[in-house]
Structures are given as C-alpha cells and as structure tokens.
Amino acid sequence: MKKTVDLIIGARPNFIKVVKLNRILRENFNVRLIHTGQHYTKEMSDIFFEDLSIPKPDYSFDVKSGTHAYQTYKIMVEYERLLLKRKPHLCVVFGDVNSTMAATIAAKKLYLKVAHVEAGLRSFDKSMPEEINRIVTDSLSDFLFAPSQDAVSNLLKEGREKRNIFLVGNIMIDTLKENLDKIRSIDICKEFSVKRKNFIYLTLHRPSNVDDRKRFIKILNFVKILSKEYPVILPLHPRTEKMINLFNLKKYISEKIYFIKPVSYLKSVALEMNSKFVLTDSGGIQEETTFLNVPCFTLRKNTERPVTLTEGTNTLLEPEVESIEKIFNTSERVKRNRIKYWDGKTSERISRILEELL
Ligand code: UD1
Ligand code: UDP
C-alpha cells in the first residue's frame, strides 16, 4: 500500500513551491494537499492554482487572517483534527510562514515525522516573524531539505545531525524553469504600457517596512525619486494596501508609480525579467532575480538568503538618497555563477530521498 504524505500550503510562496513536488510525489505516495487558508483572497490564493494548474486541495481549513498566535492556534487545531482521524507517514512543510510552523508543531505533538523544505535559512534577526518560524520548524523537523550550502552550515552549527540534512537545491527554481516558455510569451510591457528594461518592478510587504509609518514614507519618498528616471510598477500585497489606507498614503500614487492589484505568478516573473531592476523585500524574488540574472535591490538590513548576495545579483539597500548612485552603478547585468542544485530538479531529489526514507 502507498504511504501517505501530507503537503502543507497556506500562503502565496507556498503555492508556488509545491507545484512540481505535489505532482511527482503522487506517482509513488498517497498525497494529501492541505491548504490552511492563511491566504484566501482570489489574488493571493486562487490565481496561483489556476496559473500553475495546482489541483484543488484535498483539505482546506479556511483559517484566514488574525494575530500570529490566533492564526497559529487555528491551524494547529484544524490540522490536529485531521491527524486524529487519519495520520500520514510524513508531513511536509515549506518555507517560513505561520502555516509552516503551526503544522509542524501539530504533527510533532502527535509523534509524526516532519520534513522541512527550505530548511536552514537564517537572517539572525528575531524581530522578523519568519525567523521564529524557521527556528521552531527546523528544530522540530526530522528531515531537513536545504536550498544552499549556507543553510546546511547553519543547521550543522545548531547541532543537527548530518544524516538528516539534505542539500537538494531551491524548489522555487523548479517552478520557474518549468514555466519559462509561458513567461516569455507574455507581453507584459504592452499590458503595462512600459518599455522593456525601462521600468522598475517593486514589491513590498515586510512588516518592518510597511507597518512602520515613518519607514514606509521613507521608502515611498525614495521610490518617488527613482520614478523620475523610470516608471515603477508596484503590485500591492494586501498588508501593504491595508497600511497605505491606514496611514493615508494614497497621495504617492502617480503617473510614474503604478499601484496595482497583486499579479499572477507568471506575470510577476515576467515583470522581473523585463524590468531594468527589481526593488523588493520579498524572499522569493531575491532568488528568482538571481536565477534570471536581473539586478535586485533588497530593502532590508539582512537576508536569510546570503547566497543571492555572494553568488547572485542581489544587493541590500537602505532607502537613502546616497543609495541611488549605488543602484545605477550596479544595475547593469553581471553574469554570475550558477548556484549548486538551483537547476529545476529539487522536487525530484526530494522525492527520491523520501522514497528511501519512508
Ligand atoms: C505572510 C507571511 C510572510 C510571507 C507572506 C507572503 C507569516 C508570519 N507571514 O505575510 O512570511 O512573506 O505571507 O506573501 O506567515 N490578507 C488579505 N487576503 C489574504 C491574506 C491576507 O487581505 O488572502 C490581509 C489581511 O488583512 C491580513 C494581512 O493581509 O491581516 C496580512 O496577512 P498575513 O497572512 O498575516 O501575513 P502576510 O503579511 O501576508
Ligand atoms: N509574486 C506574485 N505576485 C505578486 C508579487 C509576487 O506572484 O504580485 C510572486 C513572486 O514572483 C514570487 C513569490 O510571489 O514567486 C514571492 O512571494 P512573497 O513575496 O509574497 O513572499 P516571500 O517570498 O517574501 O515569503
């Protein structure tokens, strides 16, 4: 009889990461695709299932938004309810969102095995909610699937046994590689009336950037200066939209800064690919731009993805006038080395390892 594997997804980056692994694992395992409902609006959830042909989840918890404790508790209770009816042989969690940590705790409290995809990333900044999720998830997980060598080193330094750590590469790149032809066929410049390599793609959603009014205004003023040189396309994450309304910042919308609804995955990558450069605080976009060899400036003081700085096209940036020169000096494309196992075959590696382990 086939062994049962639960795949836990809940937020935008999870949907993108699960695509190929869900498909491949179904060949040899009984997979239960479980959507916690952490993200639930059309633009943050449904659009990815359509765009990436992800099958309808086998279970949906529909937990929606709330404080961290509330959201974590709701997911734990819902997942525990399912686990008590039927236990899987393994629970697989992705990334660093609340759904990742909540499902891990619920599964481990019932003595189940957990595998973490994207294990070992560390920003070493506990004011970032995701860092807490990463530390808790990794410390409880049985099998640690690391995207890069720095992540393996972090886990070893934390005392994790070598035999439970697997360097498998970056699962985001699986989805990206698989969809490159489709992405290239999108005429994104026509859609937004911009010229290729002549606009900035901006995404913002980290609480440290948008929940703090002073910091958010500083970023918007910085973007306003940049927009004199190039138009800016900014799809608004719901958190960001909420804070713009709360802080009364709609005046920053202009002919040169387009505030739009969140875009689909294929369009987001098309925007990255065609932009002059990307300005972001997203984790996944730092990785995608490195793979695509597009200059990326990350509006953060640190990153849990240092390999994008050392081997990729990423630069950490403060939204200061002094940074503008740095942007224009470094925004010409630089060809970098390919990072080990960022080759579109991470899901296959994970699947093979799981077949041996289970
Ligand atoms: C979450 C993750 C973050 C990840 C991001 C990806 C945590 C702690 N944070 O942040 O790591 O980078 O997702 O996009 O897990 N909302 C909607 N519709 C939705 C979902 C949310 O309108 O479908 C609004 C709600 O007002 C909510 C707010 O967005 O309060 C924030 O959502 P939440 O899931 O708490 O965190 P994100 O900022 O989305
Ligand atoms: N993304 C998207 N639509 C958008 C903005 C981003 O599809 O409007 C994609 C982006 O290309 C990347 C992923 O969402 O694949 C990153 O997710 P996000 O920035 O929400 O979360 P993080 O990676 O920071 O956890």
Short mmCIF file of C-alpha atoms and ligand atoms in Angstrom, two decimals:
data_model
loop_
_atom_site.label_atom_id
_atom_site.label_comp_id
_atom_site.label_asym_id
_atom_site.label_seq_id
_atom_site.Cartn_x
_atom_site.Cartn_y
_atom_site.Cartn_z
CA MET A 1 0.00 0.00 0.00
CA LYS A 2 1.17 3.53 -0.81
CA LYS A 3 2.42 5.59 2.14
CA THR A 4 0.55 8.84 2.91
CA VAL A 5 2.34 12.20 2.70
CA ASP A 6 0.73 15.50 3.73
CA LEU A 7 1.83 18.64 1.86
CA ILE A 8 1.00 21.78 3.86
CA ILE A 9 0.46 25.03 1.99
CA GLY A 10 -1.12 28.26 3.16
CA ALA A 11 0.46 31.41 1.76
CA ARG A 12 1.41 32.73 -1.70
CA PRO A 13 5.03 31.49 -1.75
CA ASN A 14 3.92 28.02 -0.58
CA PHE A 15 1.61 27.58 -3.57
CA ILE A 16 4.49 28.38 -5.91
CA LYS A 17 6.86 25.98 -4.16
CA VAL A 18 4.52 22.97 -4.02
CA VAL A 19 3.69 22.69 -7.75
CA LYS A 20 6.12 20.06 -9.01
CA LEU A 21 6.65 18.16 -5.76
CA ASN A 22 2.89 17.62 -5.48
CA ARG A 23 2.84 16.19 -8.98
CA ILE A 24 5.87 13.93 -8.60
CA LEU A 25 5.07 12.58 -5.15
CA ARG A 26 1.64 11.46 -6.38
CA GLU A 27 3.37 8.84 -8.56
CA ASN A 28 4.53 6.87 -5.52
CA PHE A 29 2.67 8.20 -2.50
CA ASN A 30 -0.85 8.89 -1.40
CA VAL A 31 -0.64 12.70 -1.18
CA ARG A 32 -2.99 14.89 0.83
CA LEU A 33 -2.65 18.51 -0.32
CA ILE A 34 -3.71 20.68 2.62
CA HIS A 35 -4.46 24.42 2.27
CA THR A 36 -4.59 26.14 5.65
CA GLY A 37 -6.30 29.24 4.25
CA GLN A 38 -3.71 31.67 5.64
CA HIS A 39 -4.01 33.43 2.26
CA TYR A 40 -7.51 33.21 0.85
CA THR A 41 -8.44 36.10 -1.47
CA LYS A 42 -8.52 35.48 -5.22
CA GLU A 43 -5.29 37.41 -5.88
CA MET A 44 -3.41 35.74 -3.02
CA SER A 45 -4.62 32.17 -3.50
CA ASP A 46 -6.97 31.06 -6.34
CA ILE A 47 -4.95 32.78 -9.05
CA PHE A 48 -1.93 30.51 -8.31
CA PHE A 49 -3.97 27.33 -8.52
CA GLU A 50 -5.25 28.45 -11.94
CA ASP A 51 -1.95 29.83 -13.24
CA LEU A 52 0.12 26.84 -12.18
CA SER A 53 -2.51 24.10 -12.61
CA ILE A 54 -2.31 23.05 -8.97
CA PRO A 55 -5.11 20.56 -8.23
CA LYS A 56 -7.82 21.54 -5.79
CA PRO A 57 -6.57 20.90 -2.24
CA ASP A 58 -7.78 17.68 -0.63
CA TYR A 59 -8.46 19.65 2.56
CA SER A 60 -8.97 23.38 3.17
CA PHE A 61 -9.00 24.80 6.70
CA ASP A 62 -10.02 28.32 5.76
CA VAL A 63 -8.37 29.87 8.85
CA LYS A 64 -7.95 33.36 7.29
CA SER A 65 -6.20 36.29 8.97
CA GLY A 66 -5.57 37.12 12.62
CA THR A 67 -2.80 37.75 15.07
CA HIS A 68 0.14 35.36 14.90
CA ALA A 69 -0.98 33.42 17.98
CA TYR A 70 -4.56 33.20 16.72
CA GLN A 71 -3.57 32.08 13.23
CA THR A 72 -1.08 29.53 14.58
CA TYR A 73 -3.62 28.15 17.04
CA LYS A 74 -6.36 27.85 14.39
CA ILE A 75 -4.08 25.95 12.01
CA MET A 76 -2.84 23.66 14.80
CA VAL A 77 -6.37 22.80 15.91
CA GLU A 78 -7.64 22.19 12.37
CA TYR A 79 -4.65 20.06 11.38
CA GLU A 80 -4.75 18.11 14.64
CA ARG A 81 -8.41 17.32 13.97
CA LEU A 82 -7.49 15.81 10.60
CA LEU A 83 -4.47 13.97 12.04
CA LEU A 84 -6.60 12.39 14.73
CA LYS A 85 -8.87 10.95 12.01
CA ARG A 86 -6.03 9.65 9.87
CA LYS A 87 -2.30 10.04 10.38
CA PRO A 88 0.11 10.34 7.46
CA HIS A 89 3.54 8.71 7.35
CA LEU A 90 5.07 12.15 6.84
CA CYS A 91 4.10 15.80 6.96
CA VAL A 92 5.98 18.08 4.54
CA VAL A 93 6.09 21.82 5.24
CA PHE A 94 7.53 24.65 3.11
CA GLY A 95 9.30 27.92 3.80
CA ASP A 96 8.80 30.11 6.84
CA VAL A 97 5.18 31.24 7.16
CA ASN A 98 2.89 30.72 10.14
CA SER A 99 1.28 27.71 8.41
CA THR A 100 4.72 26.05 8.23
CA MET A 101 5.38 26.33 11.95
CA ALA A 102 1.81 25.58 13.07
CA ALA A 103 1.53 22.35 11.06
CA THR A 104 4.96 21.24 12.28
CA ILE A 105 4.03 21.67 15.93
CA ALA A 106 0.68 19.90 15.50
CA ALA A 107 2.33 16.94 13.72
CA LYS A 108 5.23 16.59 16.16
CA LYS A 109 2.88 16.67 19.17
CA LEU A 110 1.31 13.55 17.67
CA TYR A 111 4.74 11.90 17.23
CA LEU A 112 4.67 12.19 13.43
CA LYS A 113 7.64 12.69 11.14
CA VAL A 114 8.07 16.13 9.56
CA ALA A 115 10.20 17.20 6.58
CA HIS A 116 11.01 20.88 6.07
CA VAL A 117 11.61 22.15 2.53
CA GLU A 118 13.81 25.27 2.62
CA ALA A 119 15.43 24.34 5.93
CA GLY A 120 18.41 26.15 7.45
CA LEU A 121 17.86 29.70 6.18
CA ARG A 122 18.64 32.26 8.87
CA SER A 123 18.52 36.06 8.92
CA PHE A 124 19.74 36.00 12.56
CA ASP A 125 17.10 38.66 13.24
CA LYS A 126 14.39 37.53 15.64
CA SER A 127 12.39 40.72 15.08
CA MET A 128 11.40 39.10 11.78
CA PRO A 129 8.38 36.82 12.37
CA GLU A 130 9.63 34.37 9.74
CA GLU A 131 12.91 33.83 11.65
CA ILE A 132 10.96 32.48 14.62
CA ASN A 133 9.00 30.19 12.27
CA ARG A 134 12.25 28.95 10.70
CA ILE A 135 13.95 28.21 14.03
CA VAL A 136 10.94 26.41 15.53
CA THR A 137 10.24 24.43 12.34
CA ASP A 138 13.85 23.34 11.85
CA SER A 139 14.36 22.43 15.48
CA LEU A 140 11.34 20.07 15.35
CA SER A 141 11.71 18.66 11.82
CA ASP A 142 13.12 15.17 11.24
CA PHE A 143 14.31 15.70 7.67
CA LEU A 144 15.86 18.99 6.60
CA PHE A 145 15.88 19.84 2.91
CA ALA A 146 18.32 22.73 2.49
CA PRO A 147 18.36 25.03 -0.57
CA SER A 148 22.03 26.05 -0.32
CA GLN A 149 25.32 25.27 1.41
CA ASP A 150 24.98 28.19 3.86
CA ALA A 151 21.70 26.66 5.07
CA VAL A 152 23.43 23.29 5.60
CA SER A 153 26.17 25.04 7.63
CA ASN A 154 23.60 26.83 9.80
CA LEU A 155 21.89 23.54 10.63
CA LEU A 156 25.18 21.83 11.46
CA LYS A 157 26.16 24.75 13.71
CA GLU A 158 22.83 24.32 15.51
CA GLY A 159 23.80 20.72 16.24
CA ARG A 160 21.58 18.94 13.71
CA GLU A 161 22.87 15.56 12.59
CA LYS A 162 24.43 15.45 9.16
CA ARG A 163 22.45 12.36 8.17
CA ASN A 164 19.17 14.31 8.49
CA ILE A 165 20.29 17.25 6.34
CA PHE A 166 19.96 17.03 2.55
CA LEU A 167 21.26 19.67 0.17
CA VAL A 168 18.57 19.49 -2.52
CA GLY A 169 18.60 22.99 -4.04
CA ASN A 170 15.94 25.62 -4.46
CA ILE A 171 12.39 24.45 -5.10
CA MET A 172 11.29 27.94 -6.35
CA ILE A 173 13.54 27.38 -9.34
CA ASP A 174 11.65 24.18 -10.25
CA THR A 175 8.51 26.21 -10.88
CA LEU A 176 10.40 28.98 -12.60
CA LYS A 177 12.23 26.70 -15.02
CA GLU A 178 9.10 24.74 -15.81
CA ASN A 179 7.23 27.92 -16.76
CA LEU A 180 9.95 29.88 -18.58
CA ASP A 181 8.41 29.49 -22.06
CA LYS A 182 4.98 30.58 -20.86
CA ILE A 183 6.50 33.55 -19.02
CA ARG A 184 8.49 34.62 -22.08
CA SER A 185 5.35 34.56 -24.21
CA ILE A 186 3.59 37.17 -22.03
CA ASP A 187 3.71 40.68 -23.49
CA ILE A 188 3.98 42.30 -20.08
CA CYS A 189 5.34 45.62 -21.43
CA LYS A 190 2.27 46.08 -23.60
CA GLU A 191 -0.02 45.28 -20.69
CA PHE A 192 1.51 47.99 -18.50
CA SER A 193 2.47 50.40 -21.32
CA VAL A 194 6.15 50.37 -20.40
CA LYS A 195 9.31 49.71 -22.38
CA ARG A 196 11.48 46.64 -21.87
CA LYS A 197 14.37 47.30 -19.44
CA ASN A 198 12.99 50.73 -18.81
CA PHE A 199 10.86 50.29 -15.68
CA ILE A 200 11.31 49.25 -12.05
CA TYR A 201 9.41 46.31 -10.57
CA LEU A 202 8.74 46.97 -6.88
CA THR A 203 7.25 44.64 -4.24
CA LEU A 204 6.87 45.43 -0.56
CA HIS A 205 5.19 43.54 2.26
CA ARG A 206 7.55 43.01 5.19
CA PRO A 207 6.05 44.34 8.44
CA SER A 208 9.40 46.06 9.17
CA ASN A 209 8.90 48.16 6.01
CA VAL A 210 5.16 48.75 5.76
CA ASP A 211 3.79 48.54 9.31
CA ASP A 212 6.04 51.39 10.47
CA ARG A 213 4.65 54.67 9.08
CA LYS A 214 7.98 56.55 9.16
CA ARG A 215 9.86 53.77 7.40
CA PHE A 216 7.10 53.29 4.83
CA ILE A 217 7.07 57.01 3.97
CA LYS A 218 10.86 56.98 3.69
CA ILE A 219 10.65 54.14 1.18
CA LEU A 220 7.90 55.83 -0.83
CA ASN A 221 9.90 59.08 -0.99
CA PHE A 222 12.91 57.10 -2.18
CA VAL A 223 10.79 55.40 -4.84
CA LYS A 224 9.43 58.79 -5.91
CA ILE A 225 12.99 59.93 -6.68
CA LEU A 226 13.68 56.75 -8.67
CA SER A 227 10.41 57.14 -10.57
CA LYS A 228 11.74 60.35 -12.14
CA GLU A 229 14.17 58.11 -14.03
CA TYR A 230 11.99 55.03 -14.63
CA PRO A 231 8.28 54.27 -14.11
CA VAL A 232 7.60 51.97 -11.16
CA ILE A 233 5.14 49.06 -11.10
CA LEU A 234 4.04 48.10 -7.59
CA PRO A 235 1.51 45.28 -7.11
CA LEU A 236 0.08 45.86 -3.67
CA HIS A 237 0.25 42.98 -1.22
CA PRO A 238 -2.91 43.10 0.97
CA ARG A 239 -0.84 44.03 4.03
CA THR A 240 0.70 46.92 2.10
CA GLU A 241 -2.65 48.07 0.75
CA LYS A 242 -4.10 47.97 4.25
CA MET A 243 -1.25 50.10 5.62
CA ILE A 244 -1.48 52.61 2.73
CA ASN A 245 -5.12 53.19 3.63
CA LEU A 246 -4.43 53.29 7.36
CA PHE A 247 -1.50 55.74 7.03
CA ASN A 248 -3.29 57.78 4.36
CA LEU A 249 -0.51 57.37 1.77
CA LYS A 250 -2.59 57.28 -1.42
CA LYS A 251 -1.06 60.58 -2.47
CA TYR A 252 2.02 58.64 -3.54
CA ILE A 253 0.08 57.11 -6.42
CA SER A 254 1.19 59.00 -9.50
CA GLU A 255 1.59 58.70 -13.24
CA LYS A 256 5.04 57.29 -12.61
CA ILE A 257 4.22 54.92 -9.76
CA TYR A 258 1.50 52.43 -10.66
CA PHE A 259 -0.19 50.84 -7.64
CA ILE A 260 -1.88 47.69 -8.95
CA LYS A 261 -3.54 44.56 -7.52
CA PRO A 262 -1.23 41.60 -6.79
CA VAL A 263 -0.34 39.94 -10.08
CA SER A 264 -0.29 36.26 -11.01
CA TYR A 265 2.94 34.26 -10.66
CA LEU A 266 3.62 34.17 -14.39
CA LYS A 267 3.14 37.94 -14.65
CA SER A 268 5.28 38.60 -11.59
CA VAL A 269 8.22 36.73 -13.08
CA ALA A 270 7.59 38.39 -16.47
CA LEU A 271 7.81 41.76 -14.71
CA GLU A 272 11.10 40.73 -13.06
CA MET A 273 12.55 39.54 -16.35
CA ASN A 274 11.64 42.67 -18.30
CA SER A 275 12.48 45.26 -15.65
CA LYS A 276 15.56 47.46 -15.55
CA PHE A 277 15.94 46.26 -11.98
CA VAL A 278 13.84 44.96 -9.12
CA LEU A 279 13.36 46.65 -5.77
CA THR A 280 11.85 44.32 -3.17
CA ASP A 281 11.67 42.93 0.33
CA SER A 282 10.40 39.53 -0.83
CA GLY A 283 12.37 36.37 -0.08
CA GLY A 284 11.37 34.51 -3.22
CA ILE A 285 12.02 37.43 -5.54
CA GLN A 286 15.63 37.70 -4.31
CA GLU A 287 16.09 34.12 -5.50
CA GLU A 288 14.20 34.43 -8.79
CA THR A 289 16.16 37.53 -9.85
CA THR A 290 19.42 35.75 -9.06
CA PHE A 291 18.38 32.86 -11.27
CA LEU A 292 17.22 35.23 -14.03
CA ASN A 293 20.35 37.38 -13.71
CA VAL A 294 18.27 40.53 -13.14
CA PRO A 295 19.67 43.14 -10.72
CA CYS A 296 17.79 43.10 -7.41
CA PHE A 297 17.95 45.64 -4.59
CA THR A 298 16.55 44.40 -1.33
CA LEU A 299 15.15 46.98 1.07
CA ARG A 300 16.25 45.16 4.20
CA LYS A 301 19.14 45.23 6.67
CA ASN A 302 19.75 41.49 6.34
CA THR A 303 18.76 38.48 4.32
CA GLU A 304 18.29 34.81 5.15
CA ARG A 305 19.36 34.14 1.56
CA PRO A 306 23.01 35.31 1.61
CA VAL A 307 23.86 33.19 -1.42
CA THR A 308 21.91 35.73 -3.54
CA LEU A 309 24.39 38.38 -2.38
CA THR A 310 27.57 36.34 -2.81
CA GLU A 311 26.69 34.31 -5.90
CA GLY A 312 23.76 36.25 -7.32
CA THR A 313 22.51 39.65 -8.38
CA ASN A 314 21.15 40.82 -5.03
CA THR A 315 22.29 43.90 -3.05
CA LEU A 316 20.95 45.02 0.33
CA LEU A 317 19.91 48.66 0.21
CA GLU A 318 18.80 51.43 2.53
CA PRO A 319 16.21 53.83 1.06
CA GLU A 320 18.61 56.81 1.26
CA VAL A 321 19.43 59.36 -1.43
CA GLU A 322 23.05 58.14 -1.23
CA SER A 323 21.91 54.71 -2.41
CA ILE A 324 20.73 55.99 -5.76
CA GLU A 325 24.21 56.17 -7.21
CA LYS A 326 24.84 52.62 -5.96
CA ILE A 327 21.74 51.45 -7.82
CA PHE A 328 22.68 53.00 -11.11
CA ASN A 329 26.30 51.80 -10.80
CA THR A 330 25.35 48.20 -10.07
CA SER A 331 22.20 47.84 -12.09
CA GLU A 332 23.99 46.74 -15.24
CA ARG A 333 23.72 42.99 -15.61
CA VAL A 334 26.56 40.96 -14.22
CA LYS A 335 26.83 37.33 -15.21
CA ARG A 336 27.28 35.22 -12.09
CA ASN A 337 27.90 31.58 -11.32
CA ARG A 338 25.02 29.15 -11.17
CA ILE A 339 24.30 28.02 -7.63
CA LYS A 340 24.53 24.29 -6.93
CA TYR A 341 21.21 22.49 -7.47
CA TRP A 342 19.26 25.61 -8.45
CA ASP A 343 18.55 23.65 -11.60
CA GLY A 344 14.84 22.85 -11.60
CA LYS A 345 15.31 19.32 -10.21
CA THR A 346 14.89 19.90 -6.48
CA SER A 347 11.48 18.17 -6.35
CA GLU A 348 12.94 15.05 -7.99
CA ARG A 349 15.74 14.98 -5.40
CA ILE A 350 13.31 15.32 -2.51
CA SER A 351 11.06 12.62 -3.96
CA ARG A 352 13.95 10.16 -4.35
CA ILE A 353 15.14 10.79 -0.79
CA LEU A 354 11.64 10.33 0.61
CA GLU A 355 11.23 7.04 -1.22
CA GLU A 356 14.35 5.80 0.56
CA LEU A 357 13.44 7.24 3.95
CA LEU A 358 9.82 6.10 4.20
C1 UD1 B 1 2.71 36.16 5.10
C2 UD1 B 1 3.92 35.54 5.76
C3 UD1 B 1 5.21 36.08 5.14
C4 UD1 B 1 5.20 35.90 3.63
C5 UD1 B 1 3.92 36.48 3.05
C6 UD1 B 1 3.87 36.12 1.59
C7 UD1 B 1 3.79 34.95 8.15
C8 UD1 B 1 4.15 35.36 9.52
N1 UD1 B 1 3.97 35.86 7.19
O1 UD1 B 1 2.71 37.55 5.39
O2 UD1 B 1 6.32 35.38 5.66
O3 UD1 B 1 6.31 36.54 3.10
O4 UD1 B 1 2.78 35.92 3.69
O5 UD1 B 1 3.03 36.91 0.85
O6 UD1 B 1 3.36 33.84 7.94
N2 UD1 B 1 -4.86 39.46 3.71
C9 UD1 B 1 -5.80 39.56 2.73
N3 UD1 B 1 -6.00 38.47 1.92
C10 UD1 B 1 -5.33 37.33 2.06
C11 UD1 B 1 -4.39 37.23 3.08
C12 UD1 B 1 -4.14 38.31 3.89
O7 UD1 B 1 -6.44 40.58 2.54
O8 UD1 B 1 -5.59 36.38 1.29
C13 UD1 B 1 -4.56 40.65 4.55
C14 UD1 B 1 -5.19 40.61 5.93
O9 UD1 B 1 -5.60 41.91 6.24
C15 UD1 B 1 -4.02 40.23 6.81
C16 UD1 B 1 -2.81 40.80 6.10
O10 UD1 B 1 -3.14 40.73 4.73
O11 UD1 B 1 -4.17 40.74 8.11
C17 UD1 B 1 -1.52 40.05 6.37
O12 UD1 B 1 -1.66 38.65 6.11
P1 UD1 B 1 -0.79 37.54 6.93
O13 UD1 B 1 -1.05 36.20 6.37
O14 UD1 B 1 -0.96 37.74 8.40
O15 UD1 B 1 0.68 37.95 6.67
P2 UD1 B 1 1.41 38.41 5.34
O16 UD1 B 1 1.83 39.81 5.52
O17 UD1 B 1 0.54 38.06 4.19
N1 UDP B 2 4.57 37.27 -6.65
C1 UDP B 2 3.38 37.15 -7.37
N2 UDP B 2 2.57 38.23 -7.48
C2 UDP B 2 2.87 39.44 -6.90
C3 UDP B 2 4.08 39.54 -6.16
C4 UDP B 2 4.89 38.43 -6.04
O1 UDP B 2 3.09 36.09 -7.92
O2 UDP B 2 2.06 40.38 -7.03
C5 UDP B 2 5.45 36.08 -6.54
C6 UDP B 2 6.92 36.30 -6.75
O3 UDP B 2 7.29 36.30 -8.12
C7 UDP B 2 7.50 35.12 -6.00
C8 UDP B 2 6.57 34.95 -4.83
O4 UDP B 2 5.37 35.63 -5.20
O5 UDP B 2 7.42 33.95 -6.81
C9 UDP B 2 7.13 35.54 -3.57
O6 UDP B 2 6.17 35.60 -2.60
P1 UDP B 2 6.11 36.76 -1.50
O7 UDP B 2 6.96 37.90 -1.91
O8 UDP B 2 4.68 37.01 -1.23
O9 UDP B 2 6.66 36.03 -0.20
P2 UDP B 2 8.14 35.72 0.34
O10 UDP B 2 8.89 35.03 -0.74
O11 UDP B 2 8.74 37.03 0.74
O12 UDP B 2 7.88 34.88 1.52
#
